[in-house]
């Protein structure tokens, strides 16, 4: 984050209350007061909406997860009882929750490295070409701006067992493709491949912008010294990209931990819950009216995201 | 000068721009040349990325029997717009389209207004509670949407906003991402501008509305487009809150249709996907430079 502070030095940030204490007012104080009033007038509309519709619900979710609230208690939230960690304990003992946790971990473990690799490779490739660069960049970004629901419908159609385009094409090479979404072993990895197809564009744009900050002279000097393409990439580009790679890993992880839409449209979470994620589980709990249980599951996911983000920052720092 | 079609001027201009144009590729390539195979790899990637879209559009013009044919046909043997007309007779697509558009435009406009206001306060003004406000906004950037969705459902239902457009708009109209983006942009504006306006006797709010805000257009446009796209494609929340058909958004209508009993009507589903995807593709292609800059900006900081 930027640390450029151009406003008055910290020494002069005296408390605003100083005029009220009767001390002789300094000539800067009136504008300080005006500034504070103006700042709060500007901040208020956002903060009001934000507290009610974002920050409030985040806290309410935590509170709810320690109660026995169900949809039937909705009109009277104060009638519900405090049950401590019971919901969390129940979740940890629930085989379905264990399964969706494993599935979510699989989405993460398969999806993040694959997305990062495809995005980085494309960005490095785009950075090397001189012609049609903009055209390729825009085309690779196309899937990102489209609705997940719409592209899920298309992919579901492409991946059909009989007459699907994917199986037709691999059939030319003598491979008999399975019903990709019908088997418990292939459904989840197939959804990951589709998610990579849809999401790598964002990271590609970010990586490409970062690659342009790598000084060309450095790469050219290294080449003159006889460094191969791979070692230039490994010892110059990657270290310089480290902060951006970290950022990419964090946002991609957060995305895969919340996997939902693709599974909802393409497999309805099946076959046999093989593609259900924690978000899907929360959605189901809401449907059954188990509000407290759903909130507890969402909070466990939140904790997982926090832990993982923290871990990624730690790991990357230690490498230095 | 610009109106006279003097034949000499364009050539002169072309000659003038030609010089650096011819020079640039040479100096750019330097020692590191672009291998030809790289274009081959890029082209292959392009096919993989774009083919599903082409397939979607082409297949949506096939009659239902041909959509499901084995092996699939590459080009429709008989072109029909039957799928599209069914979209409007069997499903109320104009309504879903209007809902999606109203929500996306309002959310984008709201974020532009509210986020630039707070972004300016955080970037350039000193006020008590600044650190707390900034910490709170940044802190929620990482919170996944599902964490809020059950309490938010209880809240919107209790205040009578369930199954309504305001219920779909309000939770997204003031997002932390926009504050972050606007703050970063406004930080880069010179302080002298604000100081000079103060010396001239402009009030603090006046400085924001008549000096800062007009300078923010590039960032505002980026934020507007990004929030419009996110909102247009938003799925989980509208799915939860919209209970009657006339309140569905396009993605919700399409998804419920796709997982429902009519899931075998693929031609219809593909036509629906085209209707969902094509408007945003147009917006994107027109404004892609701005979007790319915005995305890159959030990554680099």
Short mmCIF file of N, CA and C in Angstrom, two decimals, chain B residues 67-157:
data_model
loop_
_atom_site.label_atom_id
_atom_site.label_comp_id
_atom_site.label_asym_id
_atom_site.label_seq_id
_atom_site.Cartn_x
_atom_site.Cartn_y
_atom_site.Cartn_z
N UNK B 67 -29.49 -29.37 -32.73
CA UNK B 67 -28.65 -29.02 -31.59
C UNK B 67 -28.12 -30.29 -30.91
N UNK B 68 -29.00 -31.30 -30.84
CA UNK B 68 -28.64 -32.52 -30.12
C UNK B 68 -28.07 -33.62 -31.02
N UNK B 69 -27.83 -33.32 -32.28
CA UNK B 69 -27.44 -34.38 -33.21
C UNK B 69 -26.05 -34.94 -32.89
N UNK B 70 -25.89 -36.25 -33.16
CA UNK B 70 -24.61 -36.93 -32.98
C UNK B 70 -24.16 -37.46 -34.34
N UNK B 71 -22.99 -37.15 -34.86
CA UNK B 71 -22.04 -36.15 -34.35
C UNK B 71 -22.57 -34.74 -34.57
N UNK B 72 -22.04 -33.77 -33.79
CA UNK B 72 -22.53 -32.40 -33.91
C UNK B 72 -22.20 -31.78 -35.27
N UNK B 73 -23.06 -30.90 -35.74
CA UNK B 73 -22.76 -30.19 -36.98
C UNK B 73 -22.01 -28.91 -36.64
N UNK B 74 -21.05 -28.55 -37.50
CA UNK B 74 -20.27 -27.34 -37.24
C UNK B 74 -21.07 -26.10 -37.59
N UNK B 75 -21.85 -26.20 -38.67
CA UNK B 75 -22.61 -25.06 -39.14
C UNK B 75 -24.07 -25.48 -39.24
N UNK B 76 -25.02 -24.63 -38.85
CA UNK B 76 -26.43 -25.05 -38.91
C UNK B 76 -26.84 -25.47 -40.32
N UNK B 77 -27.44 -26.67 -40.43
CA UNK B 77 -27.91 -27.11 -41.75
C UNK B 77 -29.14 -26.32 -42.16
N UNK B 78 -29.98 -26.02 -41.18
CA UNK B 78 -31.10 -25.13 -41.47
C UNK B 78 -31.12 -24.05 -40.38
N UNK B 79 -30.88 -22.83 -40.79
CA UNK B 79 -30.81 -21.72 -39.83
C UNK B 79 -32.21 -21.34 -39.38
N UNK B 80 -32.40 -21.17 -38.06
CA UNK B 80 -33.71 -20.79 -37.54
C UNK B 80 -33.57 -19.82 -36.38
N UNK B 81 -34.53 -18.93 -36.23
CA UNK B 81 -34.53 -18.04 -35.07
C UNK B 81 -35.58 -18.48 -34.06
N UNK B 82 -36.05 -19.72 -34.25
CA UNK B 82 -37.08 -20.29 -33.39
C UNK B 82 -36.72 -20.19 -31.90
N UNK B 83 -35.45 -20.49 -31.57
CA UNK B 83 -35.02 -20.46 -30.17
C UNK B 83 -35.20 -19.08 -29.55
N UNK B 84 -34.91 -18.07 -30.34
CA UNK B 84 -35.01 -16.70 -29.83
C UNK B 84 -36.47 -16.28 -29.64
N UNK B 85 -37.32 -16.67 -30.59
CA UNK B 85 -38.71 -16.27 -30.43
C UNK B 85 -39.34 -17.01 -29.25
N UNK B 86 -38.90 -18.27 -29.02
CA UNK B 86 -39.41 -19.02 -27.86
C UNK B 86 -38.98 -18.38 -26.54
N UNK B 87 -37.79 -17.78 -26.58
CA UNK B 87 -37.26 -17.10 -25.40
C UNK B 87 -38.24 -16.04 -24.92
N UNK B 88 -38.89 -15.40 -25.87
CA UNK B 88 -39.79 -14.32 -25.52
C UNK B 88 -41.22 -14.79 -25.30
N UNK B 89 -41.57 -15.96 -25.87
CA UNK B 89 -42.92 -16.44 -25.65
C UNK B 89 -43.02 -17.33 -24.42
N UNK B 90 -42.00 -18.20 -24.19
CA UNK B 90 -42.07 -19.10 -23.05
C UNK B 90 -41.54 -18.48 -21.77
N UNK B 91 -40.55 -17.59 -21.94
CA UNK B 91 -39.98 -16.94 -20.76
C UNK B 91 -40.12 -15.44 -20.98
N UNK B 92 -40.21 -14.72 -19.87
CA UNK B 92 -40.39 -13.28 -20.00
C UNK B 92 -39.04 -12.58 -20.04
N UNK B 93 -38.30 -12.79 -21.12
CA UNK B 93 -36.95 -12.26 -21.19
C UNK B 93 -36.84 -10.73 -21.12
N UNK B 94 -37.77 -9.98 -21.75
CA UNK B 94 -37.66 -8.53 -21.63
C UNK B 94 -37.68 -8.05 -20.17
N UNK B 95 -38.51 -8.70 -19.34
CA UNK B 95 -38.56 -8.31 -17.92
C UNK B 95 -37.24 -8.59 -17.23
N UNK B 96 -36.69 -9.80 -17.44
CA UNK B 96 -35.41 -10.15 -16.79
C UNK B 96 -34.31 -9.20 -17.24
N UNK B 97 -34.35 -8.88 -18.52
CA UNK B 97 -33.35 -7.99 -19.07
C UNK B 97 -33.44 -6.61 -18.41
N UNK B 98 -34.68 -6.09 -18.29
CA UNK B 98 -34.88 -4.79 -17.66
C UNK B 98 -34.41 -4.81 -16.20
N UNK B 99 -34.79 -5.87 -15.46
CA UNK B 99 -34.35 -5.98 -14.07
C UNK B 99 -32.83 -5.94 -13.98
N UNK B 100 -32.17 -6.75 -14.78
CA UNK B 100 -30.71 -6.79 -14.75
C UNK B 100 -30.12 -5.43 -15.05
N UNK B 101 -30.69 -4.76 -16.06
CA UNK B 101 -30.14 -3.46 -16.45
C UNK B 101 -30.34 -2.42 -15.35
N UNK B 102 -31.55 -2.37 -14.77
CA UNK B 102 -31.81 -1.40 -13.69
C UNK B 102 -30.85 -1.62 -12.54
N UNK B 103 -30.71 -2.87 -12.13
CA UNK B 103 -29.84 -3.19 -10.99
C UNK B 103 -28.39 -2.80 -11.30
N UNK B 104 -27.91 -3.20 -12.47
CA UNK B 104 -26.49 -2.96 -12.79
C UNK B 104 -26.19 -1.47 -12.90
N UNK B 105 -27.09 -0.72 -13.52
CA UNK B 105 -26.85 0.72 -13.68
C UNK B 105 -26.89 1.42 -12.32
N UNK B 106 -27.89 1.08 -11.49
CA UNK B 106 -27.98 1.72 -10.18
C UNK B 106 -26.77 1.39 -9.31
N UNK B 107 -26.38 0.13 -9.30
CA UNK B 107 -25.23 -0.27 -8.49
C UNK B 107 -23.97 0.47 -8.96
N UNK B 108 -23.80 0.56 -10.28
CA UNK B 108 -22.61 1.24 -10.80
C UNK B 108 -22.63 2.72 -10.43
N UNK B 109 -23.77 3.38 -10.62
CA UNK B 109 -23.86 4.80 -10.31
C UNK B 109 -23.65 5.04 -8.82
N UNK B 110 -24.29 4.22 -8.00
CA UNK B 110 -24.15 4.36 -6.54
C UNK B 110 -22.71 4.24 -6.09
N UNK B 111 -22.03 3.22 -6.62
CA UNK B 111 -20.63 3.05 -6.24
C UNK B 111 -19.78 4.23 -6.67
N UNK B 112 -20.07 4.77 -7.85
CA UNK B 112 -19.29 5.92 -8.33
C UNK B 112 -19.46 7.09 -7.38
N UNK B 113 -20.70 7.35 -6.95
CA UNK B 113 -20.96 8.49 -6.08
C UNK B 113 -20.38 8.26 -4.68
N UNK B 114 -20.82 7.18 -4.02
CA UNK B 114 -20.46 6.98 -2.61
C UNK B 114 -18.97 6.70 -2.42
N UNK B 115 -18.40 5.91 -3.33
CA UNK B 115 -16.99 5.52 -3.16
C UNK B 115 -16.05 6.69 -3.42
N UNK B 116 -16.41 7.57 -4.37
CA UNK B 116 -15.52 8.70 -4.62
C UNK B 116 -15.57 9.66 -3.44
N UNK B 117 -16.75 9.82 -2.82
CA UNK B 117 -16.86 10.70 -1.66
C UNK B 117 -15.97 10.22 -0.51
N UNK B 118 -16.14 8.96 -0.14
CA UNK B 118 -15.33 8.44 0.95
C UNK B 118 -13.86 8.34 0.53
N UNK B 119 -13.63 7.99 -0.72
CA UNK B 119 -12.25 7.87 -1.21
C UNK B 119 -11.50 9.19 -1.07
N UNK B 120 -12.18 10.30 -1.36
CA UNK B 120 -11.54 11.60 -1.23
C UNK B 120 -11.24 11.90 0.24
N UNK B 121 -12.22 11.67 1.10
CA UNK B 121 -12.02 11.93 2.53
C UNK B 121 -10.83 11.14 3.05
N UNK B 122 -10.72 9.87 2.63
CA UNK B 122 -9.63 9.04 3.13
C UNK B 122 -8.29 9.44 2.53
N UNK B 123 -8.31 9.96 1.31
CA UNK B 123 -7.04 10.27 0.65
C UNK B 123 -6.50 11.63 1.06
N UNK B 124 -7.37 12.62 1.21
CA UNK B 124 -6.87 13.98 1.35
C UNK B 124 -7.29 14.73 2.60
N UNK B 125 -8.23 14.24 3.36
CA UNK B 125 -8.71 14.99 4.52
C UNK B 125 -8.29 14.31 5.82
N UNK B 126 -8.10 15.14 6.84
CA UNK B 126 -7.81 14.61 8.17
C UNK B 126 -9.09 14.66 8.99
N UNK B 127 -9.46 13.56 9.60
CA UNK B 127 -10.65 13.60 10.46
C UNK B 127 -10.57 12.52 11.53
N UNK B 128 -11.18 12.80 12.68
CA UNK B 128 -11.15 11.78 13.74
C UNK B 128 -11.91 10.52 13.27
N UNK B 129 -11.34 9.36 13.51
CA UNK B 129 -11.99 8.11 13.11
C UNK B 129 -11.55 7.63 11.75
N UNK B 130 -10.65 8.36 11.10
CA UNK B 130 -10.21 8.01 9.76
C UNK B 130 -9.62 6.60 9.70
N UNK B 131 -8.75 6.32 10.68
CA UNK B 131 -8.09 5.01 10.70
C UNK B 131 -9.10 3.88 10.87
N UNK B 132 -10.09 4.11 11.74
CA UNK B 132 -11.09 3.08 11.99
C UNK B 132 -11.91 2.82 10.72
N UNK B 133 -12.32 3.92 10.07
CA UNK B 133 -13.12 3.78 8.85
C UNK B 133 -12.34 3.01 7.79
N UNK B 134 -11.08 3.40 7.60
CA UNK B 134 -10.28 2.75 6.57
C UNK B 134 -10.04 1.27 6.90
N UNK B 135 -9.76 1.00 8.16
CA UNK B 135 -9.54 -0.38 8.59
C UNK B 135 -10.78 -1.24 8.37
N UNK B 136 -11.93 -0.68 8.69
CA UNK B 136 -13.20 -1.40 8.55
C UNK B 136 -13.46 -1.73 7.09
N UNK B 137 -13.25 -0.74 6.22
CA UNK B 137 -13.51 -0.93 4.79
C UNK B 137 -12.55 -1.96 4.21
N UNK B 138 -11.25 -1.80 4.53
CA UNK B 138 -10.26 -2.75 4.03
C UNK B 138 -10.51 -4.15 4.56
N UNK B 139 -10.90 -4.23 5.84
CA UNK B 139 -11.11 -5.52 6.49
C UNK B 139 -12.17 -6.34 5.80
N UNK B 140 -13.23 -5.69 5.31
CA UNK B 140 -14.32 -6.46 4.70
C UNK B 140 -14.04 -6.82 3.24
N UNK B 141 -12.96 -6.26 2.68
CA UNK B 141 -12.62 -6.61 1.29
C UNK B 141 -12.44 -8.11 1.13
N UNK B 142 -11.95 -8.75 2.19
CA UNK B 142 -11.62 -10.17 2.07
C UNK B 142 -12.75 -11.10 2.52
N UNK B 143 -13.80 -10.52 3.06
CA UNK B 143 -14.89 -11.36 3.56
C UNK B 143 -15.67 -11.96 2.39
N UNK B 144 -15.80 -13.28 2.33
CA UNK B 144 -16.56 -13.86 1.23
C UNK B 144 -18.04 -13.52 1.32
N UNK B 145 -18.68 -13.40 0.16
CA UNK B 145 -20.08 -13.02 0.10
C UNK B 145 -21.01 -13.90 0.92
N UNK B 146 -20.73 -15.21 0.95
CA UNK B 146 -21.64 -16.10 1.69
C UNK B 146 -21.71 -15.81 3.17
N UNK B 147 -20.64 -15.22 3.74
CA UNK B 147 -20.65 -14.95 5.18
C UNK B 147 -21.81 -14.03 5.53
N UNK B 148 -22.08 -13.06 4.66
CA UNK B 148 -23.13 -12.11 4.99
C UNK B 148 -24.51 -12.56 4.55
N UNK B 149 -24.58 -13.60 3.72
CA UNK B 149 -25.83 -13.75 3.01
C UNK B 149 -27.03 -14.22 3.85
N UNK B 150 -26.82 -15.04 4.87
CA UNK B 150 -27.97 -15.42 5.70
C UNK B 150 -28.48 -14.25 6.57
N UNK B 151 -27.58 -13.53 7.32
CA UNK B 151 -28.09 -12.37 8.06
C UNK B 151 -28.70 -11.31 7.14
N UNK B 152 -28.09 -11.16 5.96
CA UNK B 152 -28.62 -10.19 5.01
C UNK B 152 -30.01 -10.60 4.53
N UNK B 153 -30.21 -11.89 4.38
CA UNK B 153 -31.53 -12.39 3.99
C UNK B 153 -32.56 -12.09 5.08
N UNK B 154 -32.18 -12.34 6.34
CA UNK B 154 -33.07 -12.06 7.47
C UNK B 154 -33.39 -10.57 7.51
N UNK B 155 -32.35 -9.76 7.34
CA UNK B 155 -32.52 -8.30 7.39
C UNK B 155 -33.45 -7.80 6.28
N UNK B 156 -33.15 -8.16 5.04
CA UNK B 156 -33.95 -7.64 3.92
C UNK B 156 -35.39 -8.14 4.02
N UNK B 157 -35.58 -9.36 4.50
CA UNK B 157 -36.94 -9.87 4.65
C UNK B 157 -37.69 -9.08 5.72
#
